[in-house]
């Protein structure tokens, strides 16, 4: 067999329209005519043979191995070379031919596409600055944009790309970042460049329309269908609403669809593998995928979709015996490199950008570990950078609980002069010694002095006697001078763990057990001495081999609602890890007055300060931030008045109130175009029903459509219906609060499927011209309804008109829609 | 094409051995030689050609359509006609042939199969009466058996078949049912026929071994493999333990495997469709399926497995162009009838039997509605059968909350002389009127009198003035003479609902609002008058259009922890449905002294009593019971010391302590044979790895095994690995408390897969005799180890030997196994 895939394909890659032009140059003299041929292909015409070339190679991927390569000899369009030199315009005429200019460029303008784009821009950007107040989640994303502008570190559960783009808009608009995004409805002062802030969401949201158009074309459907798909996206109220404000969903939708488009363009090149364009579109797919995932983690579902499709494609390649194992390896490595390695690198790059831009101390610092905080300018690093590094006997320290946030805050080991109640509610007894807790605020009572059990002095020697992994220490509480103690008494809230106290000698048979062994986590890696901030440490009680731990439970009144500290025999667990945050050396001459108040704490001489220590590197910071982002879901589980369950989404049973005019009923309510949403469900059911019928009939060897159409039908199912399923079904398994706008990626797939189903029914189900004409007419009516529905709900989309209570009620097509009516 | 499926296949259906006998009758003089023939086929011999006929049709189901029918002309065995007349024993010999006797029966005894069965019986039934005390869940199933014997109604979440079989054993043993199965470890008195009670579980558990053997053979594997599979089931400690006690899992396992065997036998007859045997095995599959589902609902996973396989088979039939649409319809209807309709009928039949047998009032009566209870002998029906049917003005009634169990009990509308506290904890105020609650016990305070708002008298007229759908009534509390009232005051625990009170006139501006409209649920069906027990009724407050409802919340101290009653504007919900349970007519002469004590309640004359009313039919009772069974999961969510998560099952990280000797360390601990469990995981991974390798190699047109073997390999995957997945993965989604023994169905599939993987590796992976021999030797060692591991853990399985603490520790191969050691 010819090694077809190795030879460079020299055929010029032509678009369908330019291909037609090339074949029949005599009829086309005026280049401006070329822009419209797509329009002449009506929904009613059977003559769309010019489409078949494109259809074929997009869809042959879905066939089994025996079909692969059977279409290798045909001419291929690539959809990219609309600009080509006119070299063959020769005609025999009386005055001789008009010569070609020395250098010229012929461009082709797709008028419907252009129109769609322009109208999309108009719908998305019309009165973009209205309403001039904070709308819904603008509160969050606006605040993050301000943070970027002020270069302040912040924590968010979404990856950075969407916020970076918004921040770029803010930068273009010379935003100073001086606005507190406190609550929805606050008016923007004139200093906030609202138009610039909302520009990029609107821009990406507008580009979604041509992207939909082009994706439909690349799927192998005709330009009427593409216009229909684009039009439905264009007049979809939910997409308009979501694009007009400071939200990141329009970026996500754009990148998801761009991934799809790049993938289809890449497949169009399958007959010339490893050509520059092949590489370019493959890289484009990977890059768009990375962008989608870097806007919201919903992009992961797109990764699954692309991964599944690429696996399927590779499986077909494996079945192609003309490909050697070496070829297969190349194919595999190319895809792995550009669809896996490249996106990961891009993702890391964006996080790097994020951490570089937001590198100053800010309000979310305390979410992060001390080591992370030390890398931020200002804040903790200002305190710690001049402190001694190595903990020595006589060090004054605060001990921070390293992992886990309780009550949304970190906490520090703490004691105070109150004792445990003699008897708890459940009648268990306590030791009645001084309480030890974990306290979420910085406080003088968080200070402890590291004491050598063999000596009675508390000051630091010169040179300091450093503490190593495995050393035994006592921890003396700074203000009360009592030592940290534990014993076999049940802890107040965690009866299976031991109580931790500051020891008071009541002269009863309860001796002090106040020796603790320092165990450094990863002591082999980190070196042997206990360092402030960097070292993660466990304090293991010597008598009982139990480790100091925060149970995460909140003490009742008697413990001032601070967090319970216990010691637990299970040592190897995250809640037992601590680190020193602030650190001073106790001076010799003041050590004996320790125990009175803060002013007595002073520092011995020392040489190595934190300034000389290496900061946490990018990868460490990335890993910590990523882990925190993935594990933080507390705040996302709150109830919300407008939250909805995924089951309610396809039929749009609930919208989300975004904004309400302070005085009138003018309001912005996030909801879709009901006709589109409900038709979309019909489209999905229609696809499945037709698929079932066709499958059974093909099984019985009744072939209703040619092989190309069938493969296109299957590809559509895998990519578009598969996309809908992957971007919808996983939400059923999520436990966080969900809103209708989480359905938007699935909605775009649903619209695509609906549009192509119209063409499929027209072409493959209806057999008589009369039926087709009636169907076309019905479709025209339906499209008109879509437009008018969009217009009807436009007041809720743009929030620009004062509605009377009756008008609002009139828009409430479903009882379950919570439109707002002011009580005036 | 010949309509092959229509002509009656006249070939005698022969078993493999008889088939060979037929061809080579000259070499075989003694019929007893035939029984041992299977033994001679070792895994070491390549010459198992006699198997290929069977393999082929068992496995061709898994191929795609183009293969179907290609093997149609071969001779088919049916596995059922081992008994056949010897008509063709002609031999040319000196003395002439020995003539066949006039009538004779040749039987064939499969010695390994027989041995396996006998040993299985021995392991399962050895010292069956020991320990002579209640072991683990015997407590539940024994109690249910007693109930059947005493013909008492009870409620259980499992369907009835397993308990019916156990009850049959109890019946055989003349058990009187007089034993209270109070707690695990109670000694059985001599009146309890322990042997009979445990007989059937042990019997079905023993039969699992030959069933495994036969299923392996029917899958197309050789008799060594079948013996291996049977042996592993035989020496699997968990299966032994679970079979030896009064538990229903061994029934479940038996029926699941029997379903599989019938299905394989059915497929073996695919070339003679609609023959009597074909019908028989199809019906058998359906019957066994119904039995599996009627033992435990886990059987539903078997339904999914069989359903999937049958769908696959039908799909192949659809692709067979020789079959007309009429044939396909017949095939489809036959399967639908025998695999869907028949099982449903059987399931109904078993429930009918259950309700017929357990038809007397018992301790679980109150779980059911009043109408259901009225069908049980004794109990409520004794009270209600002579009471008047139709509610009239002047009726004395108790109102039971129809749907939903709170605190595991029903409740009745109740009031008492306490009032609502003036101010609640959250500072909301109340009306301070008399409390109305729902009380879970029968009480004099549950009685109410239906009063005509237009009259002041409380007695029943003669003839009684009946109450119809839509009538307005007042409800006067019997002992306090105050009327049921509601008003726009927030209820104590459900602030969005209205408070319900018995009205006290404090002479403040809070007028009585005590009119209620009677709304019968399904009033069109049930007739127009309000009947006791039968009618489901909503009481809608006339002033506020809110329905009387139980919120399900428990009142605090001041409400005596009774349930809160509110009225709710959402009328159409289940918690608003009530029914009259007890009912009397108030007599004229005593009506004016109402309000003092119970004795004042007497009955007016009436004619129609409940005795004349039709009882709830079987379907109604079935529907109610079924719904309750499926929705009751409260008690199943309790924590249990020995519960485990599905993730721990494949590697058997936790067992379940079943029984401990009162004084020694002799104990029964439910756990498997570790070697089998752990090897099983290797078997699954091995199957998947080989499948991946083979798939890729076949895709590259490298065919390592012949088509028959490949199809058998795929069938094994679908049926056995599919069975494992379907009986294991769904447990991850269940929220109830799970135990290791829930893994047993999956374990049987795992063992089957392991055994056949041994043959697959031997035949298809190893290519050199030396490798095969080494492998066989290793297998022999491994099998020996399995046996000795079984012996090692036998003390925990049978609980017959006093173990020292050291011996117990010695058995603790994993740290996580919670074996018990008595502190003596």
mmCIF file of C-alpha atoms in Angstrom, chain A residues 535-654:
data_model
loop_
_atom_site.group_PDB
_atom_site.id
_atom_site.type_symbol
_atom_site.label_atom_id
_atom_site.label_comp_id
_atom_site.label_asym_id
_atom_site.label_seq_id
_atom_site.Cartn_x
_atom_site.Cartn_y
_atom_site.Cartn_z
ATOM 1 C CA UNK A 535 9.557 23.830 58.923
ATOM 2 C CA UNK A 536 6.365 21.829 59.295
ATOM 3 C CA UNK A 537 6.440 20.251 62.689
ATOM 4 C CA UNK A 538 4.532 17.792 64.833
ATOM 5 C CA UNK A 539 4.666 18.035 68.613
ATOM 6 C CA UNK A 540 4.438 14.537 70.031
ATOM 7 C CA UNK A 541 3.659 14.150 73.700
ATOM 8 C CA UNK A 542 6.455 12.086 75.217
ATOM 9 C CA UNK A 543 4.450 10.229 77.880
ATOM 10 C CA UNK A 544 1.536 9.157 75.717
ATOM 11 C CA UNK A 545 2.911 9.333 72.134
ATOM 12 C CA UNK A 546 -0.001 11.482 71.065
ATOM 13 C CA UNK A 547 0.394 14.444 68.745
ATOM 14 C CA UNK A 548 -0.894 17.963 69.338
ATOM 15 C CA UNK A 549 -3.873 18.453 67.067
ATOM 16 C CA UNK A 550 -6.731 20.833 66.268
ATOM 17 C CA UNK A 551 -9.948 18.817 66.300
ATOM 18 C CA UNK A 552 -11.823 21.477 64.306
ATOM 19 C CA UNK A 553 -14.657 21.590 66.839
ATOM 20 C CA UNK A 554 -15.664 24.837 68.440
ATOM 21 C CA UNK A 555 -15.749 25.016 72.218
ATOM 22 C CA UNK A 556 -18.929 26.294 73.905
ATOM 23 C CA UNK A 557 -19.281 29.457 75.967
ATOM 24 C CA UNK A 558 -16.778 28.446 78.610
ATOM 25 C CA UNK A 559 -14.083 28.190 75.925
ATOM 26 C CA UNK A 560 -15.054 31.514 74.327
ATOM 27 C CA UNK A 561 -16.009 29.656 71.100
ATOM 28 C CA UNK A 562 -12.386 29.076 70.307
ATOM 29 C CA UNK A 563 -11.265 25.843 68.669
ATOM 30 C CA UNK A 564 -10.559 22.718 70.651
ATOM 31 C CA UNK A 565 -6.967 21.491 70.880
ATOM 32 C CA UNK A 566 -6.399 17.825 71.728
ATOM 33 C CA UNK A 567 -3.666 15.275 71.463
ATOM 34 C CA UNK A 568 -4.340 12.262 69.319
ATOM 35 C CA UNK A 569 -2.592 8.912 69.169
ATOM 36 C CA UNK A 570 -2.963 8.876 65.386
ATOM 37 C CA UNK A 571 0.089 10.947 64.614
ATOM 38 C CA UNK A 572 0.252 10.756 60.828
ATOM 39 C CA UNK A 573 -2.589 13.095 59.932
ATOM 40 C CA UNK A 574 -2.759 16.607 58.576
ATOM 41 C CA UNK A 575 -4.439 18.268 61.582
ATOM 42 C CA UNK A 576 -1.333 17.542 63.684
ATOM 43 C CA UNK A 577 0.982 19.736 61.584
ATOM 44 C CA UNK A 578 2.042 23.128 62.880
ATOM 45 C CA UNK A 579 4.568 25.771 61.943
ATOM 46 C CA UNK A 580 6.223 28.641 63.751
ATOM 47 C CA UNK A 581 5.032 31.918 62.393
ATOM 48 C CA UNK A 582 6.431 34.797 64.460
ATOM 49 C CA UNK A 583 9.696 34.260 66.265
ATOM 50 C CA UNK A 584 11.964 36.219 68.620
ATOM 51 C CA UNK A 585 14.942 35.329 70.764
ATOM 52 C CA UNK A 586 14.529 36.039 74.478
ATOM 53 C CA UNK A 587 17.343 38.238 75.762
ATOM 54 C CA UNK A 588 19.353 37.201 78.763
ATOM 55 C CA UNK A 589 18.664 40.165 80.969
ATOM 56 C CA UNK A 590 14.930 40.090 80.478
ATOM 57 C CA UNK A 591 14.266 36.402 80.667
ATOM 58 C CA UNK A 592 13.556 36.467 84.353
ATOM 59 C CA UNK A 593 10.727 38.952 84.078
ATOM 60 C CA UNK A 594 8.939 36.930 81.426
ATOM 61 C CA UNK A 595 5.348 36.302 82.251
ATOM 62 C CA UNK A 596 4.127 39.801 82.843
ATOM 63 C CA UNK A 597 3.208 41.509 79.617
ATOM 64 C CA UNK A 598 4.140 42.040 76.007
ATOM 65 C CA UNK A 599 6.864 44.600 76.560
ATOM 66 C CA UNK A 600 9.030 42.047 78.337
ATOM 67 C CA UNK A 601 9.490 40.050 75.165
ATOM 68 C CA UNK A 602 12.651 41.171 73.512
ATOM 69 C CA UNK A 603 15.175 39.647 71.290
ATOM 70 C CA UNK A 604 18.601 38.144 71.809
ATOM 71 C CA UNK A 605 21.316 38.732 69.280
ATOM 72 C CA UNK A 606 21.331 36.483 66.286
ATOM 73 C CA UNK A 607 22.864 36.446 62.871
ATOM 74 C CA UNK A 608 20.717 34.604 60.387
ATOM 75 C CA UNK A 609 17.420 36.369 59.588
ATOM 76 C CA UNK A 610 14.569 35.296 57.356
ATOM 77 C CA UNK A 611 15.794 37.830 54.817
ATOM 78 C CA UNK A 612 18.604 35.493 53.863
ATOM 79 C CA UNK A 613 16.317 32.500 53.513
ATOM 80 C CA UNK A 614 15.042 31.398 50.119
ATOM 81 C CA UNK A 615 11.349 32.106 49.632
ATOM 82 C CA UNK A 616 8.854 29.483 48.606
ATOM 83 C CA UNK A 617 9.273 28.860 44.870
ATOM 84 C CA UNK A 618 6.609 29.198 42.183
ATOM 85 C CA UNK A 619 5.807 25.502 42.062
ATOM 86 C CA UNK A 620 5.340 25.302 45.803
ATOM 87 C CA UNK A 621 3.076 28.319 45.794
ATOM 88 C CA UNK A 622 1.180 27.010 42.778
ATOM 89 C CA UNK A 623 0.673 23.626 44.435
ATOM 90 C CA UNK A 624 -0.594 25.187 47.654
ATOM 91 C CA UNK A 625 -2.913 27.608 45.890
ATOM 92 C CA UNK A 626 -4.261 24.911 43.551
ATOM 93 C CA UNK A 627 -4.937 22.560 46.424
ATOM 94 C CA UNK A 628 -6.725 25.253 48.399
ATOM 95 C CA UNK A 629 -8.820 26.171 45.356
ATOM 96 C CA UNK A 630 -9.926 22.611 44.795
ATOM 97 C CA UNK A 631 -10.665 21.867 48.434
ATOM 98 C CA UNK A 632 -12.494 25.098 49.253
ATOM 99 C CA UNK A 633 -16.161 24.599 48.754
ATOM 100 C CA UNK A 634 -17.546 25.755 52.033
ATOM 101 C CA UNK A 635 -18.876 29.063 50.888
ATOM 102 C CA UNK A 636 -20.294 27.504 47.736
ATOM 103 C CA UNK A 637 -22.738 25.359 49.641
ATOM 104 C CA UNK A 638 -24.763 28.226 51.014
ATOM 105 C CA UNK A 639 -28.407 28.297 50.159
ATOM 106 C CA UNK A 640 -29.273 30.998 47.669
ATOM 107 C CA UNK A 641 -32.723 32.277 46.877
ATOM 108 C CA UNK A 642 -32.195 31.891 43.143
ATOM 109 C CA UNK A 643 -30.224 28.670 43.103
ATOM 110 C CA UNK A 644 -31.710 25.861 41.069
ATOM 111 C CA UNK A 645 -31.175 22.170 40.530
ATOM 112 C CA UNK A 646 -29.845 20.783 37.230
ATOM 113 C CA UNK A 647 -33.157 19.018 36.636
ATOM 114 C CA UNK A 648 -34.805 22.420 36.284
ATOM 115 C CA UNK A 649 -32.383 23.729 33.670
ATOM 116 C CA UNK A 650 -33.388 22.219 30.313
ATOM 117 C CA UNK A 651 -36.910 23.596 30.622
ATOM 118 C CA UNK A 652 -35.696 26.780 32.339
ATOM 119 C CA UNK A 653 -37.956 26.548 35.334
ATOM 120 C CA UNK A 654 -36.114 29.225 37.305
#
